[in-house]
């Protein structure tokens, strides 16, 4: 059976036009990126109204494991300072306890991130060889995998070396949480955006210390400049044998541990 | 906190709850079906396999129906879905996930819709002539008011389809390979981080896509009062069988490679596999989803079983394959989050029933493509007898 079909008056596009149209439509897809591109935060040379210029600083933190007594004040102060939910499973900083027994067994725990301090715990049946505390925090990696994976660029690195999350931008996809090898990030249950330690950025731009550093009774945490020779942090790093967490991942952490034990993970 | 009872060993405090739940399992599963169905359709087109011609259009529409739904689980899972357009406006080009929108849009617009449009154009023009009312106008609309069915224009259509198919196959590979890349590129997670991940994802996608088209063919044909074409079915089952062999070898290779190269994470991974993932990985994914269907299909082929038995075996095998591939996705996504990145503890996944990220939502999202497919079958019947004579 044959149907009669009206001859179209329009000429059909030839193959070339077709491919051209196809190509240009694909390019058009990229237009919004250029139209709406916002200011690139990296390397911007801005100054705060109080005269603080991020590009003149480069921060890191030193942690002396032998000095930490596991009181957990840091974890507490951090929650207060940074509006971190009180309930468990949300931490910008926490403290782990390592107990190493005679038979080589390692027991690690961090009840409620140590926000209530450590209870002495039931008397261990086995003989304890070593017992120490390890404060953990976002390592403010120099090559942060969390920044690499964020689809919208909400996680970014400031000129002073701090990794921040822009909550206006964050879409809450949690890709960064998966990419951080240190468990340093969580999804804020109310704001529904990724959150983590900022080195108390709001404080350090006013030349104050991060809350956890300020409250630490034994000065196990040392905050400061990495690139100024006279800084206490540089001195701390010179005087101690320094380790970082998971060096094989090449994230180049800027939190430096002294008196580190190979059991720490 | 009841979940704490299920935690064993030491896990970082922020890791107790899983960050990616069942929706992120559904997402690669749906996307895989899209890629798989499309690749099947393309094979039919490129190699001109006569037996499976009947499933060509069906596979295209299946791919479309699933593609429409596939971004929804991602979107629902976001903490701020209303900001998701930022992925288009200010994508971070270094992020694998940021490519989602572009890969998706490319695949939807440049490949699938165009191919379907060119394939159906002539038929719709002819249908529309005989129709009246809304249907006529609807068909007019989707031909974009083109009414040229001359030989010259049909030749152009055919050429366009060929070109799109050639672009389409690598695009389908890209679509699913890229989903695998989202996981495979997470260096911090030894369960995910593997260069084989995109390829394994891809082949399991093809497996699931072929199995799905087979299932749909077997369900829809009797519903239309037609006979199932055994030659077509046999061919589909053979395709399924061979791709499963490849998929199986790849997964085995990946597994052996992990063990051979084992690093500090191997203890926790073996604890994971032998413990929390034993049922879903060894029993469901491997045994029920892979080995049983492989043996069953091989069996009926080897012993030249009668058609009735074959049909039953094919149908059941294809169903088991779906279950198997779904648990593949489950084991990757959920499995990869059950162990702590401290490598010294395991947590548990508590699925909710209600809520945006719960089971009910996932079931809905798994059902939705079939509803869309039903509508598509209505407006663009893919059946051979609906093709107007040349
Ligand atoms: S420790 Fe984690 S969150 Fe912090 S910068 Fe590194 S990868 Fe990002
Ligand atoms: S959760 Fe937010 S900060 Fe993290 S990757 Fe997604 S958008 Fe970026």
PDB file of N, CA, C and O in Angstrom, chain B residues 30-53:
ATOM      1  N   UNK B  30      19.710   2.220  37.595  1.00  0.00           N
ATOM      2  CA  UNK B  30      18.874   2.765  36.515  1.00  0.00           C
ATOM      3  C   UNK B  30      19.730   3.198  35.330  1.00  0.00           C
ATOM      4  O   UNK B  30      19.429   2.887  34.178  1.00  0.00           O
ATOM      5  N   UNK B  31      20.808   3.924  35.625  1.00  0.00           N
ATOM      6  CA  UNK B  31      21.658   4.403  34.540  1.00  0.00           C
ATOM      7  C   UNK B  31      22.225   3.230  33.754  1.00  0.00           C
ATOM      8  O   UNK B  31      22.365   3.290  32.533  1.00  0.00           O
ATOM      9  N   UNK B  32      22.554   2.158  34.466  1.00  0.00           N
ATOM     10  CA  UNK B  32      23.085   0.975  33.808  1.00  0.00           C
ATOM     11  C   UNK B  32      22.084   0.387  32.833  1.00  0.00           C
ATOM     12  O   UNK B  32      22.435   0.004  31.717  1.00  0.00           O
ATOM     13  N   UNK B  33      20.832   0.369  33.244  1.00  0.00           N
ATOM     14  CA  UNK B  33      19.803  -0.169  32.350  1.00  0.00           C
ATOM     15  C   UNK B  33      19.707   0.660  31.073  1.00  0.00           C
ATOM     16  O   UNK B  33      19.524   0.127  29.985  1.00  0.00           O
ATOM     17  N   UNK B  34      19.854   1.974  31.224  1.00  0.00           N
ATOM     18  CA  UNK B  34      19.819   2.849  30.049  1.00  0.00           C
ATOM     19  C   UNK B  34      20.934   2.478  29.079  1.00  0.00           C
ATOM     20  O   UNK B  34      20.697   2.205  27.901  1.00  0.00           O
ATOM     21  N   UNK B  35      22.152   2.462  29.605  1.00  0.00           N
ATOM     22  CA  UNK B  35      23.302   2.183  28.753  1.00  0.00           C
ATOM     23  C   UNK B  35      23.168   0.802  28.127  1.00  0.00           C
ATOM     24  O   UNK B  35      23.402   0.627  26.931  1.00  0.00           O
ATOM     25  N   UNK B  36      22.762  -0.160  28.930  1.00  0.00           N
ATOM     26  CA  UNK B  36      22.652  -1.522  28.430  1.00  0.00           C
ATOM     27  C   UNK B  36      21.621  -1.649  27.321  1.00  0.00           C
ATOM     28  O   UNK B  36      21.884  -2.227  26.260  1.00  0.00           O
ATOM     29  N   UNK B  37      20.439  -1.088  27.558  1.00  0.00           N
ATOM     30  CA  UNK B  37      19.388  -1.193  26.548  1.00  0.00           C
ATOM     31  C   UNK B  37      19.804  -0.499  25.261  1.00  0.00           C
ATOM     32  O   UNK B  37      19.561  -0.996  24.156  1.00  0.00           O
ATOM     33  N   UNK B  38      20.462   0.639  25.398  1.00  0.00           N
ATOM     34  CA  UNK B  38      20.869   1.358  24.196  1.00  0.00           C
ATOM     35  C   UNK B  38      21.927   0.586  23.415  1.00  0.00           C
ATOM     36  O   UNK B  38      21.897   0.513  22.186  1.00  0.00           O
ATOM     37  N   UNK B  39      22.870   0.010  24.141  1.00  0.00           N
ATOM     38  CA  UNK B  39      23.930  -0.730  23.456  1.00  0.00           C
ATOM     39  C   UNK B  39      23.329  -1.933  22.726  1.00  0.00           C
ATOM     40  O   UNK B  39      23.711  -2.232  21.594  1.00  0.00           O
ATOM     41  N   UNK B  40      22.355  -2.569  23.339  1.00  0.00           N
ATOM     42  CA  UNK B  40      21.676  -3.674  22.649  1.00  0.00           C
ATOM     43  C   UNK B  40      21.045  -3.171  21.346  1.00  0.00           C
ATOM     44  O   UNK B  40      21.232  -3.756  20.277  1.00  0.00           O
ATOM     45  N   UNK B  41      20.318  -2.053  21.458  1.00  0.00           N
ATOM     46  CA  UNK B  41      19.669  -1.502  20.268  1.00  0.00           C
ATOM     47  C   UNK B  41      20.694  -1.189  19.186  1.00  0.00           C
ATOM     48  O   UNK B  41      20.480  -1.468  18.000  1.00  0.00           O
ATOM     49  N   UNK B  42      21.833  -0.640  19.589  1.00  0.00           N
ATOM     50  CA  UNK B  42      22.845  -0.261  18.613  1.00  0.00           C
ATOM     51  C   UNK B  42      23.442  -1.481  17.931  1.00  0.00           C
ATOM     52  O   UNK B  42      23.715  -1.453  16.736  1.00  0.00           O
ATOM     53  N   UNK B  43      23.637  -2.530  18.716  1.00  0.00           N
ATOM     54  CA  UNK B  43      24.190  -3.747  18.122  1.00  0.00           C
ATOM     55  C   UNK B  43      23.265  -4.259  17.030  1.00  0.00           C
ATOM     56  O   UNK B  43      23.699  -4.645  15.949  1.00  0.00           O
ATOM     57  N   UNK B  44      21.965  -4.211  17.364  1.00  0.00           N
ATOM     58  CA  UNK B  44      20.980  -4.653  16.389  1.00  0.00           C
ATOM     59  C   UNK B  44      21.110  -3.825  15.109  1.00  0.00           C
ATOM     60  O   UNK B  44      21.115  -4.342  13.991  1.00  0.00           O
ATOM     61  N   UNK B  45      21.242  -2.516  15.308  1.00  0.00           N
ATOM     62  CA  UNK B  45      21.274  -1.612  14.162  1.00  0.00           C
ATOM     63  C   UNK B  45      22.564  -1.796  13.348  1.00  0.00           C
ATOM     64  O   UNK B  45      22.540  -1.912  12.143  1.00  0.00           O
ATOM     65  N   UNK B  46      23.669  -1.832  14.051  1.00  0.00           N
ATOM     66  CA  UNK B  46      24.946  -1.850  13.342  1.00  0.00           C
ATOM     67  C   UNK B  46      25.176  -3.186  12.649  1.00  0.00           C
ATOM     68  O   UNK B  46      25.554  -3.238  11.488  1.00  0.00           O
ATOM     69  N   UNK B  47      24.954  -4.264  13.370  1.00  0.00           N
ATOM     70  CA  UNK B  47      25.230  -5.576  12.766  1.00  0.00           C
ATOM     71  C   UNK B  47      24.023  -6.131  12.039  1.00  0.00           C
ATOM     72  O   UNK B  47      24.094  -7.218  11.491  1.00  0.00           O
ATOM     73  N   UNK B  48      22.941  -5.350  12.082  1.00  0.00           N
ATOM     74  CA  UNK B  48      21.764  -5.744  11.320  1.00  0.00           C
ATOM     75  C   UNK B  48      21.305  -7.164  11.615  1.00  0.00           C
ATOM     76  O   UNK B  48      21.026  -7.948  10.716  1.00  0.00           O
ATOM     77  N   UNK B  49      21.265  -7.488  12.921  1.00  0.00           N
ATOM     78  CA  UNK B  49      20.867  -8.836  13.292  1.00  0.00           C
ATOM     79  C   UNK B  49      19.354  -8.957  13.090  1.00  0.00           C
ATOM     80  O   UNK B  49      18.588  -8.344  13.818  1.00  0.00           O
ATOM     81  N   UNK B  50      18.953  -9.761  12.106  1.00  0.00           N
ATOM     82  CA  UNK B  50      17.551  -9.794  11.726  1.00  0.00           C
ATOM     83  C   UNK B  50      16.660 -10.316  12.865  1.00  0.00           C
ATOM     84  O   UNK B  50      15.588  -9.800  13.107  1.00  0.00           O
ATOM     85  N   UNK B  51      17.147 -11.344  13.556  1.00  0.00           N
ATOM     86  CA  UNK B  51      16.312 -11.988  14.578  1.00  0.00           C
ATOM     87  C   UNK B  51      15.830 -11.001  15.636  1.00  0.00           C
ATOM     88  O   UNK B  51      14.704 -11.084  16.098  1.00  0.00           O
ATOM     89  N   UNK B  52      16.719 -10.090  16.056  1.00  0.00           N
ATOM     90  CA  UNK B  52      16.362  -9.214  17.173  1.00  0.00           C
ATOM     91  C   UNK B  52      15.828  -7.869  16.735  1.00  0.00           C
ATOM     92  O   UNK B  52      15.577  -7.008  17.564  1.00  0.00           O
ATOM     93  N   UNK B  53      15.629  -7.697  15.402  1.00  0.00           N
ATOM     94  CA  UNK B  53      15.073  -6.446  14.887  1.00  0.00           C
ATOM     95  C   UNK B  53      13.859  -6.008  15.709  1.00  0.00           C
ATOM     96  O   UNK B  53      13.685  -4.829  16.004  1.00  0.00           O
TER      97      UNK B  53
END
